[in-house]
Tab-separated table of C-alpha atoms and ligand atoms in Angstrom:
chain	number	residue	atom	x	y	z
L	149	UNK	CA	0.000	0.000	0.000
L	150	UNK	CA	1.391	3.324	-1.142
L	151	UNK	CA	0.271	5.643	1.761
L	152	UNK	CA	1.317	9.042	1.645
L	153	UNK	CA	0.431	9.595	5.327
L	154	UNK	CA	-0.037	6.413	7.567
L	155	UNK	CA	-1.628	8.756	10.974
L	156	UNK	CA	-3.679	10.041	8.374
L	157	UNK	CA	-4.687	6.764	7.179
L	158	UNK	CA	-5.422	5.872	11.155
L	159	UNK	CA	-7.466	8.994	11.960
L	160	UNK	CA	-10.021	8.110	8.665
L	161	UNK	CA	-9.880	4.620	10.348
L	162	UNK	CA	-11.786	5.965	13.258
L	163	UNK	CA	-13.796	8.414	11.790
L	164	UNK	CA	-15.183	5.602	9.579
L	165	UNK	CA	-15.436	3.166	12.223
L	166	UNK	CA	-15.138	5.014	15.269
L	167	UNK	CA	-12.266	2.380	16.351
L	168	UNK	CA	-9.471	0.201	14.686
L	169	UNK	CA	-8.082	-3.280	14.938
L	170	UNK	CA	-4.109	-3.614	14.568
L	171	UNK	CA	-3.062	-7.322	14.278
L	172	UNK	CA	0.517	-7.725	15.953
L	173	UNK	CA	2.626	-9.618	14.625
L	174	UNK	CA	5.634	-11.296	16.592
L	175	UNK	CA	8.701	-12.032	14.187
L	176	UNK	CA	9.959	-14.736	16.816
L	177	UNK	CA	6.467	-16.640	16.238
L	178	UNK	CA	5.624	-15.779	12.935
L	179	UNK	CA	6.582	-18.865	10.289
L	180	UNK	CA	8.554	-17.062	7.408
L	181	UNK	CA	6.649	-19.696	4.969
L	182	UNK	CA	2.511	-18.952	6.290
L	183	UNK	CA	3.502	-14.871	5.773
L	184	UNK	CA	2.034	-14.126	2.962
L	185	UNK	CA	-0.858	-16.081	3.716
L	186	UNK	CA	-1.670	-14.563	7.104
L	187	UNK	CA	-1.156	-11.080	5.753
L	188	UNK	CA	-3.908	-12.108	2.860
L	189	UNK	CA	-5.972	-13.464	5.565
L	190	UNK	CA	-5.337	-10.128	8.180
L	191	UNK	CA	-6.740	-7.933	5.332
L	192	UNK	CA	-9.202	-10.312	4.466
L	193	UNK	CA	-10.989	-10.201	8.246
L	194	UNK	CA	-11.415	-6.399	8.217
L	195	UNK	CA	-8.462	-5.761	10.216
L	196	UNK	CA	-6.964	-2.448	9.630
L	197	UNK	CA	-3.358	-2.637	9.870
L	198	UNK	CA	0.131	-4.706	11.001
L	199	UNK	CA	1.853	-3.805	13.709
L	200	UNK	CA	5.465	-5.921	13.212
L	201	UNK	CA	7.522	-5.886	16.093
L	202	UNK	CA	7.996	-6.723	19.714
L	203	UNK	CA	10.088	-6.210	22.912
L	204	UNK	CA	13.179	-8.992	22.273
L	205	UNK	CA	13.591	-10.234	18.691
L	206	UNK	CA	15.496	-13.276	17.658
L	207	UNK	CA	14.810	-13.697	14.645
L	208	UNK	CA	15.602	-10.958	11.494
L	209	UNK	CA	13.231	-9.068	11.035
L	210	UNK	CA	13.313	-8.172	7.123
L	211	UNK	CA	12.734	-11.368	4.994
L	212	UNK	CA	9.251	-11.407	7.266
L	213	UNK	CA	8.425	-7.889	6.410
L	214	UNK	CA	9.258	-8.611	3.124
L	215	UNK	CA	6.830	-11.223	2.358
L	216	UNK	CA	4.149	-9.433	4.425
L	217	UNK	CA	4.591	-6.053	2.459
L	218	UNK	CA	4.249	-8.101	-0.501
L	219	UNK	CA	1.105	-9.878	0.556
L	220	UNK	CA	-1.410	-7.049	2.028
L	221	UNK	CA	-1.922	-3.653	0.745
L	222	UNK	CA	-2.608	-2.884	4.966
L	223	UNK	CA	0.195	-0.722	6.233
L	224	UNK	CA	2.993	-2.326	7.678
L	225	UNK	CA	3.773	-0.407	10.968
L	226	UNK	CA	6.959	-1.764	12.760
L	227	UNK	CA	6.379	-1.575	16.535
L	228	UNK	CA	10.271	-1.709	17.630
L	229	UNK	CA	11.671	-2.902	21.015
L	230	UNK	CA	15.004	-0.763	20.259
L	231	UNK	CA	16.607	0.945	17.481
L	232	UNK	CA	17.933	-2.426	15.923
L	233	UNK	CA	13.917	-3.527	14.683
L	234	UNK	CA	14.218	-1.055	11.995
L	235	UNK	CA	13.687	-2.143	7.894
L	236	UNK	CA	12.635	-0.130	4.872
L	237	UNK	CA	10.360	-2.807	3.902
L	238	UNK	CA	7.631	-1.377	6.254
L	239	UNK	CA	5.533	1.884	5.527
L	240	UNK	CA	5.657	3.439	9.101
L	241	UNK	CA	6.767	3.065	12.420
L	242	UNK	CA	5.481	3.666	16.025
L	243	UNK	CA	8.208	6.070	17.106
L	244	UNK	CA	7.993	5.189	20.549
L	245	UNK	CA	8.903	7.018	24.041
L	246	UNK	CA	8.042	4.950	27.463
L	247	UNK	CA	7.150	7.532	29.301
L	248	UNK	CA	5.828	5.798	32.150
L	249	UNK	CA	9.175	4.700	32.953
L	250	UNK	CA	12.407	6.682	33.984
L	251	UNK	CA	15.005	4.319	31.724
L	252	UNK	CA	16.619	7.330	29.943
L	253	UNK	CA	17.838	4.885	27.110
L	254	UNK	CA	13.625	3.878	26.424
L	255	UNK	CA	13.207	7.557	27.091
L	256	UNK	CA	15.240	9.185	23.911
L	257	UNK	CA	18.452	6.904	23.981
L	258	UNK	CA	16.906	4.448	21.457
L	259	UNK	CA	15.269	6.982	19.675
L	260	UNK	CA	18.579	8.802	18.643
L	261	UNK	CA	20.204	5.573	17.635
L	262	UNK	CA	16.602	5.257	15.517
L	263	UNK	CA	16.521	8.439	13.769
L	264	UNK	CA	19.103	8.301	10.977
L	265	UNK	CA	17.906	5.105	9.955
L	266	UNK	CA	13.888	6.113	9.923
L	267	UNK	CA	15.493	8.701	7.469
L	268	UNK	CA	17.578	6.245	5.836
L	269	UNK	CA	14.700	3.966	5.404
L	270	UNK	CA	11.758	6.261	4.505
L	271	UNK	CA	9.705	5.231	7.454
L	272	UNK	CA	6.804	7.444	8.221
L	273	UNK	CA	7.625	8.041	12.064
L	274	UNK	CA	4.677	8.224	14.048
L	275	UNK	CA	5.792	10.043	17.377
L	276	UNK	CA	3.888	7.382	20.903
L	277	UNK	CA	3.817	8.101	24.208
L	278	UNK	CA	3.682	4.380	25.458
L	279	UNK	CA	3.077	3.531	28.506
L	280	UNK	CA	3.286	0.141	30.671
L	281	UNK	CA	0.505	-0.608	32.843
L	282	UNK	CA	0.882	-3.164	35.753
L	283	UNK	CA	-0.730	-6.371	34.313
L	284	UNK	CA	-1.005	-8.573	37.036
L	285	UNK	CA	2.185	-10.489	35.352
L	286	UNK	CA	5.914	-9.880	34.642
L	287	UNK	CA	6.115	-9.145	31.359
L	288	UNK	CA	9.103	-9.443	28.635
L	289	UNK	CA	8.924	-5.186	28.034
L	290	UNK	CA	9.013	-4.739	31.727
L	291	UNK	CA	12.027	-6.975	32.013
L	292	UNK	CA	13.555	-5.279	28.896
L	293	UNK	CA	13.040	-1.743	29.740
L	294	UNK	CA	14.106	-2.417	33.488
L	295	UNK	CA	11.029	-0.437	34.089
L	296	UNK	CA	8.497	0.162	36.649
L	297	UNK	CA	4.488	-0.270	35.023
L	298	UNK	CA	2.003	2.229	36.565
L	299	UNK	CA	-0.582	0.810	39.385
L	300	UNK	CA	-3.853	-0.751	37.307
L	301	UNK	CA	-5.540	1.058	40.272
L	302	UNK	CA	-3.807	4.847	39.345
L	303	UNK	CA	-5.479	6.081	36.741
L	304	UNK	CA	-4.464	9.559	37.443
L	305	UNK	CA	-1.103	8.806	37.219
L	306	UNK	CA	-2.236	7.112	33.663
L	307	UNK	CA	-4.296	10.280	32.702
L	308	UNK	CA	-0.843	13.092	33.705
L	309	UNK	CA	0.939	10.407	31.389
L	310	UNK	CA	-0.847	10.872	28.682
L	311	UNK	CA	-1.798	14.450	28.520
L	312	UNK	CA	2.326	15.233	28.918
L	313	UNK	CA	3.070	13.366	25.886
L	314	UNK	CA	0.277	15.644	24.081
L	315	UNK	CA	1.657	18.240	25.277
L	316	UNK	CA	5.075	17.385	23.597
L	317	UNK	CA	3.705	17.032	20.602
L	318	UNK	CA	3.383	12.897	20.308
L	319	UNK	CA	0.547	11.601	17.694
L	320	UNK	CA	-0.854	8.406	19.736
L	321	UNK	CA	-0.772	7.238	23.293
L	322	UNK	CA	-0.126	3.495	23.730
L	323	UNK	CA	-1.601	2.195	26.972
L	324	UNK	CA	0.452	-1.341	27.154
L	325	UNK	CA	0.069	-4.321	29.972
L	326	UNK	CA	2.355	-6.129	28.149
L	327	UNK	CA	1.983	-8.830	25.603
L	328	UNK	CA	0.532	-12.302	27.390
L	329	UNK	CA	-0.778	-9.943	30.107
L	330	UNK	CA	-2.687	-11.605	33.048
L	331	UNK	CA	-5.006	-8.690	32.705
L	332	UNK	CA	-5.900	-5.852	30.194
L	333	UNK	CA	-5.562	-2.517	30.669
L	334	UNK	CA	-8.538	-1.203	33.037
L	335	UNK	CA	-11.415	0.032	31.706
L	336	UNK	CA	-11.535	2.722	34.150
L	337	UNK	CA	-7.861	4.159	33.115
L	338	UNK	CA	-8.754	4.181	29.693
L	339	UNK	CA	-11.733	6.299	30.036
L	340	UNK	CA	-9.449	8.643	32.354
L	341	UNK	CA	-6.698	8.804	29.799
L	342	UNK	CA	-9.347	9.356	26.977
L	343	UNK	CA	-10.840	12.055	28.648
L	344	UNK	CA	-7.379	13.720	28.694
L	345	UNK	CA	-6.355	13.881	25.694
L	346	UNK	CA	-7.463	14.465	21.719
L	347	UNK	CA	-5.100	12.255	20.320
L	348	UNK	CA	-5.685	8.674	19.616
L	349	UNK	CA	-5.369	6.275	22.477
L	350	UNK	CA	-3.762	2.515	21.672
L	351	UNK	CA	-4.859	-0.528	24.123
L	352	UNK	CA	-2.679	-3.456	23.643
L	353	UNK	CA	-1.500	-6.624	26.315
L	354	UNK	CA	-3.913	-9.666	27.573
L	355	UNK	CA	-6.512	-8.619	25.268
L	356	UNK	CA	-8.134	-12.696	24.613
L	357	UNK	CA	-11.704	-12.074	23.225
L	358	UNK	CA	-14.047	-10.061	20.781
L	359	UNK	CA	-15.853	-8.994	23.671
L	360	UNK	CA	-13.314	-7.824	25.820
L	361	UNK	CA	-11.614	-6.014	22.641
L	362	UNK	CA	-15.543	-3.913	22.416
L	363	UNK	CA	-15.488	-3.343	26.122
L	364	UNK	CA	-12.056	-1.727	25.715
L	365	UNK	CA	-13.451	0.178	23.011
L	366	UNK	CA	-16.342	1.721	24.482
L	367	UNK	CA	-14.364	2.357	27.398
L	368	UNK	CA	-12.431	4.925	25.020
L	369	UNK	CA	-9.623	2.771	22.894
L	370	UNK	CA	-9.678	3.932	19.181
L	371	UNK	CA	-7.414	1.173	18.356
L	372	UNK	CA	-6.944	-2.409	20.096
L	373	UNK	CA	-3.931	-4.677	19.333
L	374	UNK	CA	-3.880	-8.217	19.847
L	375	UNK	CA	-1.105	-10.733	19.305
L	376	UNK	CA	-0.918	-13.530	21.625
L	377	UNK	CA	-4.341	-15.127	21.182
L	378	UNK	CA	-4.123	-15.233	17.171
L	379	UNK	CA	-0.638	-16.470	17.649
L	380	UNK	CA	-2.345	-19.475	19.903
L	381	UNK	CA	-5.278	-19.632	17.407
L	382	UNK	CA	-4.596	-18.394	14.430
L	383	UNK	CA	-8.365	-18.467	12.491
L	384	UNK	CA	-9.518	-16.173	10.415
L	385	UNK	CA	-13.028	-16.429	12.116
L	386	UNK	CA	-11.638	-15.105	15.220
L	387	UNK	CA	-9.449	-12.498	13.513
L	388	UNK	CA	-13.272	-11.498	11.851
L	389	UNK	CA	-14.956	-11.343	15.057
L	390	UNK	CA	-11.814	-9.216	16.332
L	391	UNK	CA	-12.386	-6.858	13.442
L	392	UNK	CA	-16.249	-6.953	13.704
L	393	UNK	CA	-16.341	-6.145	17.353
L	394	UNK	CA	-13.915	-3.283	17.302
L	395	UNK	CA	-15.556	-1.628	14.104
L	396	UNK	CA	-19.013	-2.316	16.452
M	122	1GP	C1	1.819	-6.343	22.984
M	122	1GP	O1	-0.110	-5.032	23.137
M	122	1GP	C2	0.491	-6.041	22.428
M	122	1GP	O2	2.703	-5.327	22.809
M	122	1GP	C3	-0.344	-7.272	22.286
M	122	1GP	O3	-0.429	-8.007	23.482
M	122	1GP	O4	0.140	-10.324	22.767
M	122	1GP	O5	-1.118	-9.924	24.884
M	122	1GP	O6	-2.220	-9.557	22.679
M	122	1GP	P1	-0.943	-9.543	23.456
């Protein structure tokens, strides 16, 4: 898909549906040889976009990207545990501060060794406040990032979060428990953080069913991310009802 602006492309996503649904997809999991056929399938179910990344990668990144660029016309939007998850063969990428933590390297560390290459690359950067939220589990970011998630039960400190990284000029706010979270993020802290700021709000970690992905939605997500449960069940009946019950 030749997009000239992919946060464009997001904002029509929820003016059209009033919410999206971004399929994640771990490089580490994903088989290089069912790609192209997962991608087809992604589009297929009404999703609305790939998020390609994670918090540890093993594997390289770019043959997978490859195939999946070649496969969809969905953006590809890399979702980058450090400054090394970069390729061209994406169309954007979540250009990520953890604010809720205090690791200066997650901070703006990363996202100097990032920049040149984003240049390099012709990656549309899409400038996230993300934040970890405690999800009743360790989690591999939290390990990675050496940081500490916010309290499920502080939604304040969730809402001060997200208005800051408005205030600094960042496009989306990423409320994260984590992938494989025990628990989503709270339906409560959403609606606080919604009610704080314009820009779009992303709710991602322990999200297992259609239903719970709607509840987060009319709680105040405009986009929900799953990975782990298609990665355990990968149907395209499940991705549909994913796609059907965010759209509403
Ligand atoms: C992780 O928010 C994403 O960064 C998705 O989490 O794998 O738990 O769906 P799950």
């Amino acid at each position: 898909m030749t997009l000239s602006s992919v946060i464009k492309y997001l904002h029509e996503i929820i003016e059209k549906h009033k919410a999206g649904y971004l399929v994640l997809i771990d490089p580490d999991v994903c088989e290089i040889e069912k790609c192209a056929k997962l991608a087809c399938e992604i589009e297929r179910s009404g999703a609305d976009a790939i998020l390609l990344g994670g918090s540890l990668l093993t594997k390289d990144l770019q043959p997978i990207a490859i195939d999946l660029k070649a496969s969809t016309s969905l953006p590809i939007i890399l979702f980058p545990g450090d400054s090394m998850h970069l390729t061209p063969h994406a169309d954007a990428v979540l250009y990520m501060s953890l604010i809720s933590g205090r690791n200066p390297n997650y901070l703006i560390g990363e996202q100097v060794k990032a920049a040149p290459l984003i240049q390099q690359y012709n990656l549309e950067p899409i400038p996230t406040g993300y934040m970890l939220i405690e999800g009743g589990n360790r989690t591999t970011v939290e390990f990675m990032s050496g940081t500490v998630p916010i309290p499920r039960n502080k939604p304040d400190i969730a809402g001060t979060h997200a208005l800051a990284a408005q205030y600094l000029g960042m496009k989306m706010v990423y409320l994260e428990a984590g992938s494989g979270a025990e628990l989503p993020v709270p339906d409560d802290m959403i609606s606080k953080v919604n009610s704080q700021i314009e820009i779009p709000l992303i709710v991602g970690g322990g999200i297992r069913s259609p239903e719970i992905a709607a509840q987060k939605v009319n709680a105040g997500a405009d986009f929900i991310v799953t990975g782990n449960v298609l990665e355990e069940n990968c149907s395209y009946e499940l991705m549909k009802q994913f796609a059907d019950a965010v759209h509403g």
